[in-house]
Coordinates of C-alpha atoms in Angstrom, one line a residue:
Chain A
M1 CA 194.0 -194.6 275.0
N2 CA 191.8 -193.1 277.6
K3 CA 190.4 -189.7 276.6
D4 CA 191.1 -186.8 278.9
Y5 CA 187.5 -185.6 278.6
L6 CA 184.0 -186.8 279.4
I7 CA 181.0 -185.8 277.3
I8 CA 178.1 -184.9 279.6
T9 CA 175.0 -185.1 277.4
N10 CA 171.3 -185.6 277.2
N11 CA 171.4 -186.0 273.5
P12 CA 170.5 -189.6 272.4
I13 CA 172.5 -189.5 269.2
V14 CA 175.6 -188.5 271.1
R15 CA 175.2 -191.5 273.4
E16 CA 175.1 -193.8 270.3
S17 CA 178.2 -192.2 268.8
F18 CA 180.6 -191.7 271.6
T19 CA 181.7 -194.5 274.0
N20 CA 183.0 -191.9 276.6
S21 CA 179.7 -190.1 276.8
V22 CA 177.9 -189.8 280.1
Y23 CA 174.3 -189.9 279.0
L24 CA 171.7 -188.6 281.4
E25 CA 168.0 -188.4 280.9
L26 CA 167.7 -184.9 282.1
T27 CA 166.2 -181.7 280.9
L28 CA 168.8 -179.1 279.7
E29 CA 168.4 -177.2 283.0
E30 CA 169.0 -180.3 285.0
L31 CA 172.0 -181.1 282.8
L32 CA 173.5 -177.7 283.5
V33 CA 173.1 -178.3 287.3
K34 CA 174.8 -181.7 286.9
V35 CA 177.7 -180.0 285.1
R36 CA 177.9 -177.4 287.9
D37 CA 178.0 -180.2 290.5
M38 CA 180.8 -182.0 288.7
V39 CA 182.8 -178.8 288.4
H40 CA 182.4 -178.4 292.2
Q41 CA 183.9 -181.9 292.5
G42 CA 187.0 -180.8 290.6
H43 CA 186.2 -181.6 286.9
E44 CA 187.3 -178.8 284.7
L45 CA 185.0 -177.2 282.1
I46 CA 186.5 -177.9 278.7
T47 CA 183.6 -176.2 276.8
H48 CA 181.4 -173.5 278.0
P49 CA 178.0 -174.9 279.1
L50 CA 176.0 -172.4 277.1
G51 CA 175.6 -172.1 273.3
A52 CA 176.3 -168.9 271.4
S53 CA 172.7 -167.8 270.8
I54 CA 169.4 -167.5 272.5
R55 CA 167.8 -170.0 270.1
M56 CA 170.0 -172.8 271.3
M57 CA 168.6 -172.3 274.8
F58 CA 165.3 -173.6 273.5
S59 CA 167.0 -176.8 272.4
P60 CA 166.1 -179.9 274.4
Y61 CA 169.7 -181.1 274.1
R62 CA 173.2 -180.0 275.0
S63 CA 176.5 -181.8 275.3
V64 CA 179.3 -180.3 277.5
L65 CA 182.9 -181.4 277.6
L66 CA 184.4 -181.8 281.1
S67 CA 187.8 -183.1 282.0
S68 CA 187.8 -186.8 283.0
Y69 CA 190.3 -186.0 285.7
Q70 CA 189.5 -184.1 288.9
K71 CA 191.7 -181.3 290.2
E72 CA 191.4 -178.7 292.8
F73 CA 188.2 -176.6 293.0
N74 CA 188.5 -174.0 290.2
E75 CA 186.7 -170.8 291.1
F76 CA 186.6 -169.4 287.6
H77 CA 185.1 -172.6 286.2
V78 CA 182.5 -172.8 289.0
S79 CA 181.5 -169.2 288.4
I80 CA 180.9 -169.9 284.7
A81 CA 178.9 -173.1 285.5
E82 CA 176.8 -171.2 288.1
N83 CA 176.2 -168.2 285.8
S84 CA 175.2 -170.5 283.0
I85 CA 172.4 -172.0 285.1
E86 CA 171.2 -168.6 286.2
D87 CA 171.3 -167.3 282.6
Y88 CA 169.5 -170.3 281.3
R89 CA 166.7 -169.9 283.8
K90 CA 166.4 -166.2 283.1
N91 CA 166.0 -166.8 279.4
T92 CA 163.7 -169.8 279.5
F93 CA 161.3 -169.2 282.4
N94 CA 158.6 -168.0 280.1
R95 CA 159.6 -170.1 277.0
K96 CA 158.9 -173.7 276.3
T97 CA 161.6 -176.1 275.2
D98 CA 161.2 -176.6 271.4
Y99 CA 160.6 -180.3 271.2
Q100 CA 159.0 -180.0 267.7
H101 CA 162.5 -179.6 266.2
K102 CA 164.3 -182.0 268.6
D103 CA 165.9 -184.0 265.8
D104 CA 167.4 -180.9 264.3
Y105 CA 168.7 -179.7 267.6
A106 CA 170.2 -183.1 268.3
M107 CA 172.0 -183.0 264.9
I108 CA 173.3 -179.4 265.5
D109 CA 174.4 -180.4 269.0
I110 CA 176.5 -183.3 267.8
Q111 CA 178.0 -181.2 265.0
L112 CA 179.0 -178.5 267.5
L113 CA 180.3 -181.2 269.9
N114 CA 182.5 -182.6 267.1
E115 CA 183.9 -179.1 266.4
A116 CA 184.5 -178.6 270.1
I117 CA 186.4 -182.0 270.4
N118 CA 188.5 -181.0 267.4
E119 CA 189.2 -177.6 268.9
H120 CA 190.1 -179.3 272.2
E121 CA 192.4 -181.8 270.5
R122 CA 194.2 -179.0 268.7
L123 CA 194.6 -177.1 271.9
K124 CA 195.3 -179.8 274.4
S125 CA 197.4 -178.6 277.2
I126 CA 199.8 -180.6 279.3
N127 CA 198.2 -181.4 282.7
Chain B
M1 CA 194.7 -148.2 251.1
K2 CA 192.1 -146.2 249.3
L3 CA 188.6 -147.6 248.6
E4 CA 186.0 -145.7 246.8
L5 CA 182.4 -146.8 247.2
R6 CA 180.3 -145.2 244.5
K7 CA 176.7 -145.4 245.7
I8 CA 174.0 -145.8 243.1
K9 CA 170.7 -145.2 244.8
V10 CA 168.1 -147.8 244.2
T11 CA 164.7 -146.3 244.8
D12 CA 162.5 -149.0 243.1
L13 CA 162.6 -152.6 242.2
A14 CA 160.8 -154.7 239.6
L15 CA 160.9 -158.2 238.0
G16 CA 161.3 -158.1 234.2
N17 CA 162.9 -159.8 231.2
E18 CA 166.3 -158.1 231.5
M19 CA 168.8 -157.0 234.1
K20 CA 169.0 -153.2 234.1
F21 CA 169.1 -150.0 236.2
E22 CA 167.4 -146.8 235.1
N23 CA 166.4 -143.7 237.0
G24 CA 166.6 -145.5 240.3
L25 CA 164.6 -148.5 239.1
L26 CA 166.4 -151.8 239.4
T27 CA 164.9 -154.5 237.1
I28 CA 165.7 -158.1 237.8
D29 CA 165.4 -161.0 235.3
P30 CA 164.9 -163.9 237.7
Q31 CA 166.1 -166.4 235.1
V32 CA 169.6 -164.8 235.0
I33 CA 170.0 -165.4 238.7
I34 CA 168.5 -168.9 238.5
D35 CA 170.8 -169.9 235.6
G36 CA 173.8 -168.5 237.4
L37 CA 173.1 -170.4 240.7
M38 CA 172.0 -173.6 239.0
E39 CA 175.6 -174.0 237.8
D40 CA 176.3 -175.4 241.3
V41 CA 175.5 -179.1 241.1
N42 CA 174.4 -179.0 244.7
V43 CA 171.6 -176.6 243.9
K44 CA 168.3 -178.3 243.1
S45 CA 166.1 -175.3 242.5
V46 CA 166.1 -171.5 242.9
K47 CA 163.1 -169.2 243.3
V48 CA 163.6 -165.4 242.9
D49 CA 161.1 -162.9 244.2
I50 CA 161.2 -159.3 245.3
A51 CA 160.0 -157.5 248.5
K52 CA 159.8 -153.7 248.6
P53 CA 159.4 -151.4 251.7
G54 CA 155.8 -151.2 252.6
D55 CA 154.7 -154.5 251.0
K56 CA 152.8 -156.7 253.4
T57 CA 155.4 -159.3 252.9
R58 CA 157.2 -161.5 255.4
I59 CA 160.5 -163.1 254.6
I60 CA 161.4 -166.2 256.6
P61 CA 163.7 -167.9 257.5
V62 CA 166.4 -165.4 256.3
K63 CA 169.8 -167.0 256.1
D64 CA 171.9 -164.0 255.0
V65 CA 171.7 -160.6 253.5
I66 CA 174.3 -159.3 251.0
E67 CA 174.7 -156.0 249.2
P68 CA 175.0 -156.2 245.4
R69 CA 178.2 -154.6 244.2
V70 CA 180.7 -154.7 241.4
K71 CA 184.4 -153.7 241.5
V72 CA 185.1 -151.5 238.5
E73 CA 188.8 -150.6 239.3
G74 CA 191.3 -152.5 241.3
S75 CA 191.7 -156.1 242.3
G76 CA 189.2 -158.4 243.9
N77 CA 185.8 -158.4 242.3
G78 CA 183.3 -160.6 244.1
F79 CA 184.3 -162.4 247.3
P80 CA 188.0 -163.5 246.9
G81 CA 188.8 -166.8 248.5
V82 CA 185.1 -167.8 248.3
T83 CA 183.5 -167.1 244.9
T84 CA 186.5 -165.7 243.0
K85 CA 190.3 -166.2 243.0
M86 CA 192.3 -164.8 245.9
E87 CA 193.0 -161.1 245.5
Q88 CA 193.9 -158.4 248.0
L89 CA 190.8 -156.4 249.0
G90 CA 190.6 -152.9 250.3
S91 CA 191.6 -150.7 247.3
G92 CA 190.0 -149.6 244.1
V93 CA 186.6 -148.5 243.0
V94 CA 183.3 -150.3 243.8
N95 CA 179.9 -149.5 242.3
V96 CA 177.3 -150.3 244.9
L97 CA 173.6 -150.8 244.3
S98 CA 172.8 -148.9 247.5
G99 CA 169.4 -149.5 248.9
A100 CA 169.2 -153.0 247.3
A101 CA 169.9 -156.3 249.1
I102 CA 170.0 -159.9 248.3
V103 CA 168.1 -161.8 251.0
T104 CA 168.7 -165.5 251.0
I105 CA 166.3 -168.0 252.4
G106 CA 166.6 -171.7 252.8
D107 CA 166.1 -173.6 256.0
I108 CA 168.9 -175.9 256.9
V109 CA 167.3 -176.9 260.1
G110 CA 163.6 -176.6 261.1
F111 CA 164.2 -174.2 264.0
Q112 CA 165.7 -171.4 262.0
E113 CA 163.9 -168.1 262.6
G114 CA 165.2 -164.9 261.2
V115 CA 162.2 -162.9 260.0
V116 CA 162.1 -159.7 258.0
D117 CA 158.7 -157.9 257.8
M118 CA 158.5 -155.3 255.1
W119 CA 155.6 -153.3 256.7
G120 CA 154.0 -152.4 260.0
E121 CA 155.2 -153.2 263.4
G122 CA 157.8 -155.8 262.3
A123 CA 159.4 -153.3 259.9
K124 CA 160.3 -151.0 262.7
W125 CA 162.8 -153.5 264.1
T126 CA 164.9 -154.6 261.2
P127 CA 167.1 -152.5 259.0
F128 CA 166.2 -154.8 256.0
S129 CA 162.6 -153.6 255.8
T130 CA 163.8 -150.4 254.2
T131 CA 166.0 -152.1 251.5
Y132 CA 164.7 -153.2 248.1
N133 CA 165.1 -156.9 248.6
I134 CA 165.8 -159.5 245.9
V135 CA 164.8 -162.7 247.8
V136 CA 166.5 -165.8 246.7
D137 CA 165.1 -169.1 247.9
I138 CA 167.6 -171.9 247.5
S139 CA 166.8 -175.6 247.7
V140 CA 169.6 -178.2 247.6
V141 CA 169.8 -181.7 246.1
D142 CA 168.6 -184.5 248.3
G143 CA 171.0 -186.2 250.6
L144 CA 173.4 -183.3 251.1
Q145 CA 175.1 -183.2 254.5
P146 CA 174.2 -180.2 256.7
H147 CA 177.6 -178.6 256.3
D148 CA 177.5 -178.8 252.5
H149 CA 173.9 -177.6 252.6
E150 CA 175.0 -174.5 254.6
T151 CA 177.9 -173.9 252.3
T152 CA 175.8 -174.2 249.2
V153 CA 173.2 -171.7 250.4
R154 CA 175.9 -169.3 251.7
I155 CA 177.8 -169.3 248.4
A156 CA 174.6 -169.0 246.3
G157 CA 173.8 -165.8 248.1
L158 CA 177.2 -164.3 247.4
R159 CA 176.9 -165.3 243.7
A160 CA 173.5 -163.8 243.5
A161 CA 175.0 -160.6 244.8
E162 CA 177.7 -160.7 242.2
I163 CA 175.2 -161.3 239.4
V164 CA 173.0 -158.4 240.4
G165 CA 176.0 -156.2 241.2
E166 CA 177.1 -156.5 237.5
V167 CA 174.1 -154.3 236.6
A168 CA 175.9 -151.4 238.3
R169 CA 179.1 -151.8 236.2
N170 CA 178.5 -148.9 233.8
I171 CA 176.2 -146.8 235.9
T172 CA 177.2 -143.3 237.1
S173 CA 177.0 -143.0 240.8
D174 CA 175.1 -140.3 242.8
E175 CA 177.6 -140.1 245.6
V176 CA 181.1 -141.3 246.4
E177 CA 182.4 -142.4 249.8
V178 CA 186.2 -142.5 250.1
Y179 CA 187.9 -144.6 252.7
E180 CA 191.6 -144.0 252.8
M181 CA 194.1 -144.7 255.5
G182 CA 197.9 -145.2 255.4
S183 CA 200.0 -147.4 257.6
I184 CA 199.7 -147.1 261.4
F185 CA 203.0 -145.2 261.5
E186 CA 201.9 -142.8 258.8
E187 CA 198.6 -142.1 260.4
T188 CA 200.2 -141.7 263.9
N189 CA 202.8 -139.2 262.4
K190 CA 199.9 -137.3 261.0
Y191 CA 197.9 -137.3 264.2
P192 CA 200.5 -137.6 267.0
D193 CA 198.3 -136.1 269.7
L194 CA 195.1 -138.1 269.0
P195 CA 194.3 -141.2 271.0
K196 CA 195.1 -144.4 269.1
V197 CA 191.9 -146.6 268.9
L198 CA 191.5 -150.2 267.7
Y199 CA 188.3 -151.9 266.9
V200 CA 187.9 -155.6 268.0
E201 CA 185.2 -157.3 266.1
M202 CA 184.2 -160.7 267.6
L203 CA 182.8 -163.4 265.3
I204 CA 180.9 -166.5 266.3
S205 CA 183.3 -169.4 265.4
Q206 CA 181.8 -172.6 266.7
G207 CA 180.7 -174.9 263.9
L208 CA 177.6 -175.6 261.8
L209 CA 175.4 -172.5 261.5
H210 CA 177.8 -170.8 263.9
D211 CA 180.6 -169.7 261.7
G212 CA 182.3 -166.7 260.1
Y213 CA 184.7 -166.5 257.2
I214 CA 187.6 -164.1 256.4
Y215 CA 188.7 -164.4 252.7
G216 CA 187.0 -167.8 252.9
V217 CA 189.0 -169.0 255.9
N218 CA 186.8 -170.3 258.7
S219 CA 187.5 -168.0 261.6
Q220 CA 187.5 -171.1 263.9
K221 CA 191.0 -171.8 262.6
I222 CA 192.6 -168.5 263.1
L223 CA 194.4 -166.6 265.8
P224 CA 192.9 -163.1 266.2
T225 CA 194.1 -161.1 263.2
L226 CA 194.6 -157.5 262.2
I227 CA 192.9 -156.4 259.0
H228 CA 192.6 -153.0 257.3
P229 CA 189.1 -151.6 257.8
N230 CA 188.8 -151.3 254.0
E231 CA 189.2 -155.0 253.6
E232 CA 186.0 -155.6 255.5
L233 CA 184.1 -152.8 253.8
D234 CA 185.3 -154.5 250.5
G235 CA 183.8 -157.9 251.3
A236 CA 186.5 -159.8 253.1
V237 CA 184.2 -160.9 255.9
I238 CA 181.3 -163.2 255.3
S239 CA 178.6 -164.6 257.6
G240 CA 178.1 -168.3 258.0
N241 CA 176.0 -167.9 261.1
C242 CA 172.3 -168.4 261.0
V243 CA 170.9 -169.0 264.4
A244 CA 171.3 -165.7 266.3
A245 CA 168.8 -163.8 264.1
C246 CA 168.8 -160.6 266.1
D247 CA 172.5 -160.2 266.5
K248 CA 173.9 -162.3 263.7
I249 CA 176.1 -160.0 261.6
T250 CA 175.0 -160.5 258.1
T251 CA 177.4 -160.2 255.2
Y252 CA 175.6 -156.9 254.3
Q253 CA 176.4 -155.6 257.8
H254 CA 180.0 -156.5 257.4
Q255 CA 180.2 -154.7 254.1
N256 CA 178.6 -151.6 255.8
N257 CA 180.0 -152.1 259.3
S258 CA 178.7 -149.2 261.3
S259 CA 181.4 -149.3 263.9
I260 CA 184.1 -149.1 261.2
I261 CA 182.4 -146.3 259.4
D262 CA 181.8 -144.3 262.6
L263 CA 185.4 -144.8 263.6
Y264 CA 186.5 -143.7 260.1
N265 CA 184.4 -140.6 260.4
R266 CA 186.2 -139.6 263.5
H267 CA 189.7 -140.5 262.3
G268 CA 191.9 -137.5 262.3
K269 CA 189.4 -135.5 264.2
D270 CA 189.3 -136.8 267.8
I271 CA 190.8 -140.3 267.4
N272 CA 193.4 -142.1 265.4
F273 CA 191.6 -145.2 264.1
M274 CA 194.3 -147.8 263.7
G275 CA 192.4 -150.8 262.3
V276 CA 190.3 -153.9 263.0
I277 CA 191.2 -157.0 264.9
L278 CA 188.9 -159.9 264.0
T279 CA 188.6 -162.3 267.0
P280 CA 187.0 -165.7 266.9
E281 CA 184.5 -166.7 269.6
L282 CA 185.5 -170.3 270.3
T283 CA 183.8 -173.0 272.3
T284 CA 186.5 -174.3 274.6
L285 CA 187.7 -172.4 277.6
E286 CA 191.3 -172.9 276.6
G287 CA 190.5 -171.6 273.1
K288 CA 188.8 -168.6 274.7
F289 CA 191.8 -167.9 276.9
R290 CA 194.1 -168.1 273.9
T291 CA 192.1 -165.7 271.7
C292 CA 191.5 -163.3 274.6
D293 CA 195.1 -163.2 275.6
Y294 CA 196.2 -162.9 271.9
T295 CA 193.7 -160.1 271.2
A296 CA 194.9 -158.1 274.3
K297 CA 198.5 -158.7 273.2
L298 CA 197.8 -157.3 269.7
C299 CA 196.1 -154.2 271.2
K300 CA 199.1 -153.7 273.5
S301 CA 201.7 -154.3 270.8
L302 CA 200.1 -151.8 268.6
G303 CA 200.1 -149.2 271.3
A304 CA 196.3 -148.7 271.5
D305 CA 195.0 -146.2 274.0
G306 CA 191.4 -147.3 273.6
V307 CA 189.6 -150.3 272.1
I308 CA 186.0 -150.7 271.0
I309 CA 184.8 -154.3 271.1
S310 CA 181.7 -155.6 269.4
E311 CA 180.3 -159.0 270.2
E312 CA 178.4 -161.5 268.0
G313 CA 175.7 -163.7 269.6
Y314 CA 174.8 -164.2 273.2
G315 CA 175.7 -166.8 275.9
N316 CA 179.2 -168.2 275.9
P317 CA 180.6 -165.3 273.8
D318 CA 179.8 -163.0 276.7
S319 CA 182.7 -164.7 278.5
D320 CA 185.1 -163.8 275.7
L321 CA 183.8 -160.2 275.6
L322 CA 184.4 -159.7 279.3
M323 CA 187.7 -161.5 279.4
I324 CA 189.1 -159.3 276.6
C325 CA 187.7 -156.2 278.5
K326 CA 189.4 -157.3 281.7
R327 CA 192.7 -157.9 280.1
L328 CA 192.7 -154.6 278.3
E329 CA 191.6 -152.5 281.3
D330 CA 194.1 -154.2 283.5
S331 CA 196.8 -153.1 280.9
G332 CA 195.6 -149.5 281.2
I333 CA 193.7 -149.5 277.8
K334 CA 190.3 -147.9 278.0
T335 CA 187.7 -150.3 276.6
V336 CA 184.2 -149.8 275.4
L337 CA 181.9 -152.8 274.8
I338 CA 179.0 -153.0 272.3
T339 CA 176.6 -155.9 273.1
D340 CA 173.0 -156.6 273.4
E341 CA 171.0 -157.5 276.4
C342 CA 168.9 -160.5 277.4
S343 CA 167.2 -158.7 280.1
G344 CA 163.8 -160.4 280.1
W345 CA 160.4 -159.2 278.9
D346 CA 160.4 -156.3 281.3
G347 CA 164.0 -155.4 280.7
M348 CA 164.9 -155.7 284.3
S349 CA 167.1 -158.8 284.5
Q350 CA 170.9 -159.1 284.5
P351 CA 171.7 -158.4 280.8
L352 CA 174.7 -160.7 280.1
A353 CA 175.6 -164.3 280.9
D354 CA 178.7 -163.1 282.6
T355 CA 180.1 -160.0 284.4
T356 CA 183.3 -158.3 285.3
K357 CA 183.9 -155.2 287.3
E358 CA 186.2 -153.8 284.6
A359 CA 183.3 -153.5 282.2
V360 CA 182.5 -149.8 283.0
A361 CA 181.7 -148.5 279.5
V362 CA 179.1 -150.6 277.8
V363 CA 176.8 -149.7 274.9
S364 CA 173.6 -151.6 274.7
A365 CA 172.3 -152.5 271.2
G366 CA 168.9 -153.4 272.7
N367 CA 167.0 -156.1 274.6
V368 CA 166.6 -159.2 272.6
S369 CA 163.8 -160.4 274.9
H370 CA 161.6 -157.5 274.1
V371 CA 158.2 -158.8 272.8
V372 CA 156.8 -157.4 269.6
N373 CA 153.4 -158.1 268.0
L374 CA 153.5 -159.1 264.3
P375 CA 150.3 -159.0 262.3
P376 CA 149.5 -161.7 259.6
A377 CA 151.3 -161.2 256.3
E378 CA 149.5 -161.0 252.9
K379 CA 152.5 -162.8 251.3
V380 CA 155.1 -165.0 252.8
L381 CA 158.4 -165.6 251.0
G382 CA 160.2 -168.7 252.3
N383 CA 158.8 -171.4 254.5
P384 CA 155.4 -170.5 256.1
E385 CA 156.0 -173.3 258.6
A386 CA 158.9 -171.4 260.0
I387 CA 156.5 -168.8 261.2
A388 CA 155.2 -171.3 263.7
T389 CA 158.8 -171.5 265.0
L390 CA 158.8 -167.8 265.7
A391 CA 155.7 -168.1 267.8
G392 CA 154.7 -171.1 269.8
G393 CA 157.3 -170.3 272.4
W394 CA 154.8 -169.6 275.2
E395 CA 151.1 -169.8 276.0
G396 CA 149.0 -167.1 274.4
C397 CA 151.5 -165.9 271.8
I398 CA 149.1 -166.4 268.9
N399 CA 146.2 -163.9 269.0
D400 CA 142.7 -164.5 267.8
D401 CA 143.2 -162.1 264.8
G402 CA 146.1 -164.2 263.5
S403 CA 148.8 -161.8 264.8
M404 CA 151.5 -163.3 267.0
K405 CA 153.9 -162.2 269.6
C406 CA 157.6 -162.9 269.2
E407 CA 160.8 -161.8 270.9
L408 CA 163.2 -159.5 269.1
N409 CA 165.7 -162.4 269.0
A410 CA 163.8 -163.8 266.0
V411 CA 164.0 -160.6 264.0
I412 CA 167.0 -160.2 261.6
G413 CA 169.5 -157.5 262.7
S414 CA 167.2 -156.1 265.3
T415 CA 169.9 -155.8 268.0
S416 CA 173.0 -155.7 265.8
E417 CA 176.0 -155.5 268.1
I418 CA 178.0 -153.6 265.5
G419 CA 175.3 -150.9 265.5
Y420 CA 173.9 -151.5 262.1
H421 CA 170.2 -151.4 263.1
N422 CA 167.3 -149.2 264.1
L423 CA 167.5 -149.1 267.8
T424 CA 169.4 -146.4 269.6
V425 CA 170.3 -145.4 273.1
K426 CA 169.1 -142.2 274.6
L427 CA 170.0 -140.6 277.9
Y428 CA 167.0 -139.5 279.9

């Protein structure tokens, strides 16, 4: 069965683990821009593009769930996607991405992704 | 519900050959803690040390902080649903080793920060530089999965708090704090003219290193829920979050939740404090909509006139904070938000990741991006390599004299969004 979501990711271990992942060799900032562009095209945000702490902004990796279907432009989702980029830039302009711990960040990212997919599956609405 | 917290003041701490408390001096036999924690087959080794206020000691990476206590009357010793059998919390008598804290360290991932400096500049920013800290460093057996690793370290900290708390069982307390509140109807009959106020406490609920627990239930799996404030003061809420060092609510801070205590202090005077709603901060937008709608519905159903909301973390939880605010204000319920700010090194940037025009009463717990200078420590408890994680974030952050610059976001409890910290807000 086709999934109703896409995983937009720059995390190499997510690419290996999920057939429906869209792997992009991008920085986290570029990935957030890509997510924003897809939301403009009508994909809905299933997960929030940002993590829940500042430390996760120094991660090289992030995986975001978007709907695989496209609907009408959703202003609320666009505003979240836009604000996420602005917030990311604000918090990282004077900080370096923490590549030293990239394997740990990759592991945490896939763990949080799995939790998000579970949450989504539990909540799945009728579209 | 009536809860008595009998505070036994700890004014000194030492390692010794027995567990005892005498004239303010708490003596810890490390072997007793080690033997207790080694009963868990997932624990490979345990190191116990102490850190006192003023010591030139740095503790890193801190996972959790827990207050040692023992319940001497009533049900629910320990942490029911986690370390002990399920019991109702919120009533009875608890002997508290006030001024002492269990501080657990044990890095589950390499990028954990969470520093407590016991002296100097760093000490100014964390509330746990003034506690007498029993530092428990937990290593787990090889091959343990990250989730099991986190669980093992979390539970070891709680058990250590129980073991140390037992010392207080037969000690007479210096002061007693009583927290008593009847049902919402009883209290409203007593204070019919006072505004009815609820406290919404948000908990990060997103997965590994980003979890909170209520009676052992992962808050990811709940709808927002009403609890009696005494239950939280009695140990019902436990931290499983160890990434957001500055605004992670440690278990100690749940046990001593400043927002709850302040609301209690004003109960019957200028407000009618009705209780606490624990609200998970989920990852998915649908999940956020559900919890925010449900939280607002609970507040409306209970007839709140005003609501205080505290956040945990930063980033995507900002959306939840503001969505709850909007829903409540649109319903005519006055809403005050407690959050921290990521407003850049100069404090001038937009403070939150999201905005709403309804957020007109916001208390700032501090700027997490504020840069502090930490001198080299004489003694490091934990993983010295984690210090490099603190710094290294930008050019020039390590000074020639070995001191380093770090942002407040690395300092445990520095910008606590429930208000249990050292920063304050002043009008000028």
